[in-house]
Amino acid sequence: MEIHVTEQAVDWFFDEMDLETGDVVNFFPKYGGTCSFQKGFSIGMAIGSTAEPEVETEKKGLSFQIDEKDVWFFDGKDLYIGLKDGEVEYSDGPIE
């Protein structure tokens, strides 16, 4: 499993969340909502390192992580993060 983040999405995180080089964004399952990974769940995010990063990628000095306890949610699929209509979007396939 990997995390793929578009350049535009990285810029969105820097601008909209007021992040700086060296910051970490972690992703986790949230009960409720919809997503392409698990029915009845959505993806939450928080600023700060996970306790036990299982999956991590870095782009433009910003790290993106998923904790070991949360990888079940992604069901072995890659996480794609991109922008759609100016907002961040998550998917199990490339976002165009």
CSV table of N, CA and C in Angstrom, one decimal:
chain,number,residue,atom,x,y,z
A,1,MET,N,0.8,-1.2,0.0
A,1,MET,CA,0.0,0.0,0.0
A,1,MET,C,0.9,1.2,0.0
A,2,GLU,N,0.4,2.2,-0.8
A,2,GLU,CA,1.2,3.5,-0.9
A,2,GLU,C,0.2,4.7,-0.8
A,3,ILE,N,0.8,5.8,-0.5
A,3,ILE,CA,0.0,7.1,-0.5
A,3,ILE,C,0.6,7.9,-1.7
A,4,HIS,N,-0.4,8.3,-2.6
A,4,HIS,CA,0.0,9.1,-3.7
A,4,HIS,C,-0.7,10.5,-3.5
A,5,VAL,N,0.1,11.6,-3.6
A,5,VAL,CA,-0.4,12.9,-3.4
A,5,VAL,C,0.0,13.8,-4.6
A,6,THR,N,-1.0,14.4,-5.2
A,6,THR,CA,-0.7,15.3,-6.3
A,6,THR,C,0.0,16.6,-5.8
A,7,GLU,N,0.7,17.2,-6.7
A,7,GLU,CA,1.4,18.5,-6.4
A,7,GLU,C,0.4,19.5,-5.9
A,8,GLN,N,-0.8,19.6,-6.6
A,8,GLN,CA,-1.8,20.5,-6.3
A,8,GLN,C,-2.4,20.3,-4.9
A,9,ALA,N,-2.5,19.0,-4.5
A,9,ALA,CA,-3.0,18.7,-3.2
A,9,ALA,C,-2.0,19.1,-2.1
A,10,VAL,N,-0.7,18.8,-2.4
A,10,VAL,CA,0.3,19.3,-1.4
A,10,VAL,C,0.2,20.8,-1.2
A,11,ASP,N,0.1,21.5,-2.3
A,11,ASP,CA,0.0,23.0,-2.1
A,11,ASP,C,-1.3,23.4,-1.3
A,12,TRP,N,-2.4,22.6,-1.5
A,12,TRP,CA,-3.6,22.8,-0.8
A,12,TRP,C,-3.4,22.7,0.7
A,13,PHE,N,-2.7,21.6,1.1
A,13,PHE,CA,-2.4,21.3,2.5
A,13,PHE,C,-1.5,22.5,3.1
A,14,PHE,N,-0.5,22.9,2.4
A,14,PHE,CA,0.3,24.0,2.8
A,14,PHE,C,-0.6,25.3,3.0
A,15,ASP,N,-1.4,25.6,2.0
A,15,ASP,CA,-2.1,26.9,2.0
A,15,ASP,C,-3.3,26.8,3.0
A,16,GLU,N,-4.2,25.8,2.9
A,16,GLU,CA,-5.4,25.8,3.6
A,16,GLU,C,-5.2,25.4,5.1
A,17,MET,N,-4.2,24.6,5.4
A,17,MET,CA,-4.0,24.2,6.7
A,17,MET,C,-2.8,24.9,7.4
A,18,ASP,N,-2.3,25.8,6.7
A,18,ASP,CA,-1.2,26.6,7.2
A,18,ASP,C,0.0,25.8,7.7
A,19,LEU,N,0.4,24.8,6.9
A,19,LEU,CA,1.4,23.9,7.3
A,19,LEU,C,2.8,24.4,6.9
A,20,GLU,N,3.8,23.8,7.5
A,20,GLU,CA,5.2,24.2,7.1
A,20,GLU,C,6.0,23.0,6.8
A,21,THR,N,7.1,23.2,6.1
A,21,THR,CA,8.0,22.1,5.8
A,21,THR,C,8.3,21.3,7.1
A,22,GLY,N,8.3,20.0,7.0
A,22,GLY,CA,8.5,19.2,8.2
A,22,GLY,C,7.3,18.7,8.9
A,23,ASP,N,6.1,19.3,8.6
A,23,ASP,CA,4.9,18.9,9.3
A,23,ASP,C,4.4,17.5,8.8
A,24,VAL,N,3.6,16.9,9.5
A,24,VAL,CA,3.1,15.6,9.2
A,24,VAL,C,1.5,15.6,9.2
A,25,VAL,N,0.9,15.0,8.2
A,25,VAL,CA,-0.5,14.8,8.1
A,25,VAL,C,-0.8,13.3,8.2
A,26,ASN,N,-1.7,12.9,9.1
A,26,ASN,CA,-2.0,11.5,9.2
A,26,ASN,C,-3.4,11.3,8.9
A,27,PHE,N,-3.7,10.1,8.2
A,27,PHE,CA,-5.1,9.8,7.8
A,27,PHE,C,-5.6,8.6,8.5
A,28,PHE,N,-6.9,8.6,8.9
A,28,PHE,CA,-7.4,7.5,9.7
A,28,PHE,C,-8.9,7.3,9.3
A,29,PRO,N,-9.5,6.1,9.6
A,29,PRO,CA,-10.9,5.9,9.4
A,29,PRO,C,-11.8,6.7,10.3
A,30,LYS,N,-12.9,7.2,9.8
A,30,LYS,CA,-13.9,7.9,10.6
A,30,LYS,C,-15.2,7.3,10.4
A,31,TYR,N,-15.9,7.0,11.4
A,31,TYR,CA,-17.2,6.4,11.3
A,31,TYR,C,-18.2,7.4,10.7
A,32,GLY,N,-19.0,7.0,9.7
A,32,GLY,CA,-19.9,7.8,9.0
A,32,GLY,C,-19.4,8.4,7.8
A,33,GLY,N,-20.3,8.8,6.9
A,33,GLY,CA,-19.9,9.3,5.6
A,33,GLY,C,-19.7,8.3,4.5
A,34,THR,N,-19.1,8.6,3.4
A,34,THR,CA,-18.8,7.7,2.3
A,34,THR,C,-17.4,7.9,1.8
A,35,CYS,N,-16.9,6.8,1.3
A,35,CYS,CA,-15.6,6.8,0.6
A,35,CYS,C,-15.5,5.5,-0.2
A,36,SER,N,-14.5,5.4,-1.0
A,36,SER,CA,-14.3,4.2,-1.8
A,36,SER,C,-13.6,3.1,-1.2
A,37,PHE,N,-13.3,3.2,0.1
A,37,PHE,CA,-12.6,2.1,0.8
A,37,PHE,C,-13.5,1.2,1.6
A,38,GLN,N,-14.3,1.8,2.5
A,38,GLN,CA,-15.2,1.0,3.4
A,38,GLN,C,-16.5,1.7,3.5
A,39,LYS,N,-17.6,1.0,3.3
A,39,LYS,CA,-18.9,1.5,3.4
A,39,LYS,C,-19.2,1.9,4.8
A,40,GLY,N,-19.8,3.1,5.0
A,40,GLY,CA,-20.2,3.6,6.3
A,40,GLY,C,-19.1,4.4,7.0
A,41,PHE,N,-17.9,4.6,6.3
A,41,PHE,CA,-16.8,5.3,6.9
A,41,PHE,C,-16.3,6.4,5.9
A,42,SER,N,-15.6,7.3,6.4
A,42,SER,CA,-14.9,8.3,5.6
A,42,SER,C,-13.5,8.4,6.2
A,43,ILE,N,-12.7,9.3,5.5
A,43,ILE,CA,-11.3,9.5,5.9
A,43,ILE,C,-11.2,10.8,6.7
A,44,GLY,N,-10.6,10.6,7.9
A,44,GLY,CA,-10.3,11.8,8.7
A,44,GLY,C,-8.8,12.1,8.6
A,45,MET,N,-8.4,13.3,8.9
A,45,MET,CA,-7.0,13.7,8.9
A,45,MET,C,-6.7,14.5,10.2
A,46,ALA,N,-5.5,14.4,10.6
A,46,ALA,CA,-5.0,15.1,11.7
A,46,ALA,C,-3.6,15.6,11.5
A,47,ILE,N,-3.2,16.6,12.1
A,47,ILE,CA,-1.8,17.1,12.0
A,47,ILE,C,-1.0,16.5,13.1
A,48,GLY,N,0.1,15.9,12.8
A,48,GLY,CA,1.0,15.3,13.7
A,48,GLY,C,1.3,13.8,13.4
A,49,SER,N,2.4,13.3,13.9
A,49,SER,CA,2.8,12.0,13.6
A,49,SER,C,1.9,11.0,14.2
A,50,THR,N,1.8,9.8,13.5
A,50,THR,CA,1.1,8.7,14.1
A,50,THR,C,2.0,8.0,15.1
A,51,ALA,N,1.3,7.2,16.0
A,51,ALA,CA,2.1,6.4,17.0
A,51,ALA,C,3.0,5.4,16.3
A,52,GLU,N,2.5,4.7,15.3
A,52,GLU,CA,3.3,3.7,14.7
A,52,GLU,C,3.1,3.8,13.2
A,53,PRO,N,3.8,4.6,12.4
A,53,PRO,CA,3.5,4.8,11.0
A,53,PRO,C,3.8,3.5,10.3
A,54,GLU,N,2.8,3.0,9.5
A,54,GLU,CA,2.9,1.8,8.7
A,54,GLU,C,3.2,2.2,7.2
A,55,VAL,N,2.5,3.3,6.8
A,55,VAL,CA,2.7,3.8,5.4
A,55,VAL,C,3.0,5.3,5.5
A,56,GLU,N,4.0,5.7,4.7
A,56,GLU,CA,4.4,7.1,4.8
A,56,GLU,C,5.0,7.5,3.4
A,57,THR,N,4.7,8.7,3.0
A,57,THR,CA,5.3,9.3,1.8
A,57,THR,C,5.6,10.8,2.1
A,58,GLU,N,6.6,11.3,1.5
A,58,GLU,CA,6.9,12.7,1.7
A,58,GLU,C,6.9,13.4,0.3
A,59,LYS,N,6.4,14.6,0.3
A,59,LYS,CA,6.4,15.4,-0.9
A,59,LYS,C,6.5,16.9,-0.5
A,60,LYS,N,7.5,17.6,-1.1
A,60,LYS,CA,7.8,19.0,-0.9
A,60,LYS,C,8.0,19.3,0.6
A,61,GLY,N,8.6,18.3,1.3
A,61,GLY,CA,8.9,18.5,2.7
A,61,GLY,C,7.8,18.2,3.7
A,62,LEU,N,6.6,17.8,3.2
A,62,LEU,CA,5.5,17.5,4.0
A,62,LEU,C,5.3,15.9,4.0
A,63,SER,N,5.1,15.4,5.2
A,63,SER,CA,4.9,13.9,5.3
A,63,SER,C,3.5,13.6,5.4
A,64,PHE,N,3.1,12.4,4.8
A,64,PHE,CA,1.7,11.9,4.9
A,64,PHE,C,1.8,10.5,5.4
A,65,GLN,N,1.0,10.2,6.5
A,65,GLN,CA,1.2,8.9,7.2
A,65,GLN,C,-0.2,8.2,7.4
A,66,ILE,N,-0.1,6.9,7.5
A,66,ILE,CA,-1.2,6.1,8.0
A,66,ILE,C,-0.6,5.2,9.1
A,67,ASP,N,-1.3,5.2,10.3
A,67,ASP,CA,-0.8,4.4,11.4
A,67,ASP,C,-1.1,2.9,11.1
A,68,GLU,N,-0.2,2.1,11.8
A,68,GLU,CA,-0.3,0.6,11.7
A,68,GLU,C,-1.7,0.1,12.0
A,69,LYS,N,-2.4,0.7,13.0
A,69,LYS,CA,-3.7,0.2,13.5
A,69,LYS,C,-4.8,0.6,12.5
A,70,ASP,N,-4.5,1.5,11.5
A,70,ASP,CA,-5.5,2.0,10.6
A,70,ASP,C,-5.4,1.4,9.2
A,71,VAL,N,-4.4,0.6,8.9
A,71,VAL,CA,-4.2,0.1,7.5
A,71,VAL,C,-5.4,-0.8,7.1
A,72,TRP,N,-6.1,-1.5,8.0
A,72,TRP,CA,-7.2,-2.4,7.7
A,72,TRP,C,-8.2,-1.6,6.8
A,73,PHE,N,-8.4,-0.4,7.2
A,73,PHE,CA,-9.5,0.5,6.5
A,73,PHE,C,-9.3,0.6,5.0
A,74,PHE,N,-8.0,0.6,4.6
A,74,PHE,CA,-7.7,0.9,3.2
A,74,PHE,C,-7.7,-0.4,2.4
A,75,ASP,N,-7.9,-1.6,3.0
A,75,ASP,CA,-8.2,-2.9,2.4
A,75,ASP,C,-7.1,-3.2,1.4
A,76,GLY,N,-5.8,-2.9,1.6
A,76,GLY,CA,-4.7,-3.2,0.8
A,76,GLY,C,-4.6,-2.3,-0.5
A,77,LYS,N,-5.5,-1.3,-0.6
A,77,LYS,CA,-5.5,-0.4,-1.8
A,77,LYS,C,-4.6,0.8,-1.5
A,78,ASP,N,-4.1,1.4,-2.5
A,78,ASP,CA,-3.3,2.7,-2.4
A,78,ASP,C,-4.3,3.8,-2.1
A,79,LEU,N,-3.8,4.8,-1.4
A,79,LEU,CA,-4.6,6.0,-1.1
A,79,LEU,C,-4.1,7.1,-2.1
A,80,TYR,N,-5.0,7.6,-2.8
A,80,TYR,CA,-4.7,8.7,-3.8
A,80,TYR,C,-5.4,10.0,-3.2
A,81,ILE,N,-4.6,11.1,-3.2
A,81,ILE,CA,-5.1,12.4,-2.7
A,81,ILE,C,-4.9,13.4,-3.7
A,82,GLY,N,-5.9,14.1,-4.1
A,82,GLY,CA,-5.9,15.1,-5.2
A,82,GLY,C,-6.9,16.2,-4.9
A,83,LEU,N,-7.0,17.1,-5.9
A,83,LEU,CA,-8.0,18.2,-5.7
A,83,LEU,C,-9.1,18.0,-6.8
A,84,LYS,N,-10.3,18.3,-6.3
A,84,LYS,CA,-11.4,18.3,-7.3
A,84,LYS,C,-12.3,19.5,-6.9
A,85,ASP,N,-12.5,20.4,-7.8
A,85,ASP,CA,-13.2,21.6,-7.6
A,85,ASP,C,-12.7,22.4,-6.4
A,86,GLY,N,-11.3,22.4,-6.3
A,86,GLY,CA,-10.6,23.2,-5.3
A,86,GLY,C,-10.6,22.6,-3.9
A,87,GLU,N,-11.1,21.4,-3.7
A,87,GLU,CA,-11.1,20.8,-2.4
A,87,GLU,C,-10.4,19.5,-2.5
A,88,VAL,N,-9.8,19.1,-1.4
A,88,VAL,CA,-9.0,17.8,-1.3
A,88,VAL,C,-10.0,16.7,-1.4
A,89,GLU,N,-9.6,15.6,-2.1
A,89,GLU,CA,-10.4,14.4,-2.3
A,89,GLU,C,-9.5,13.2,-2.2
A,90,TYR,N,-10.1,12.1,-1.6
A,90,TYR,CA,-9.4,10.9,-1.4
A,90,TYR,C,-10.1,9.8,-2.3
A,91,SER,N,-9.3,8.9,-2.8
A,91,SER,CA,-9.8,7.8,-3.6
A,91,SER,C,-8.9,6.6,-3.6
A,92,ASP,N,-9.4,5.5,-4.1
A,92,ASP,CA,-8.5,4.3,-4.2
A,92,ASP,C,-8.0,4.2,-5.6
A,93,GLY,N,-8.2,5.3,-6.4
A,93,GLY,CA,-7.6,5.3,-7.8
A,93,GLY,C,-7.2,6.8,-8.1
A,94,PRO,N,-6.4,7.0,-9.1
A,94,PRO,CA,-5.9,8.3,-9.5
A,94,PRO,C,-7.1,9.3,-9.6
A,95,ILE,N,-6.8,10.5,-9.1
A,95,ILE,CA,-7.8,11.6,-9.2
A,95,ILE,C,-7.4,12.6,-10.3
A,96,GLU,N,-8.3,12.8,-11.3
A,96,GLU,CA,-8.0,13.7,-12.4
A,96,GLU,C,-8.7,14.9,-12.3
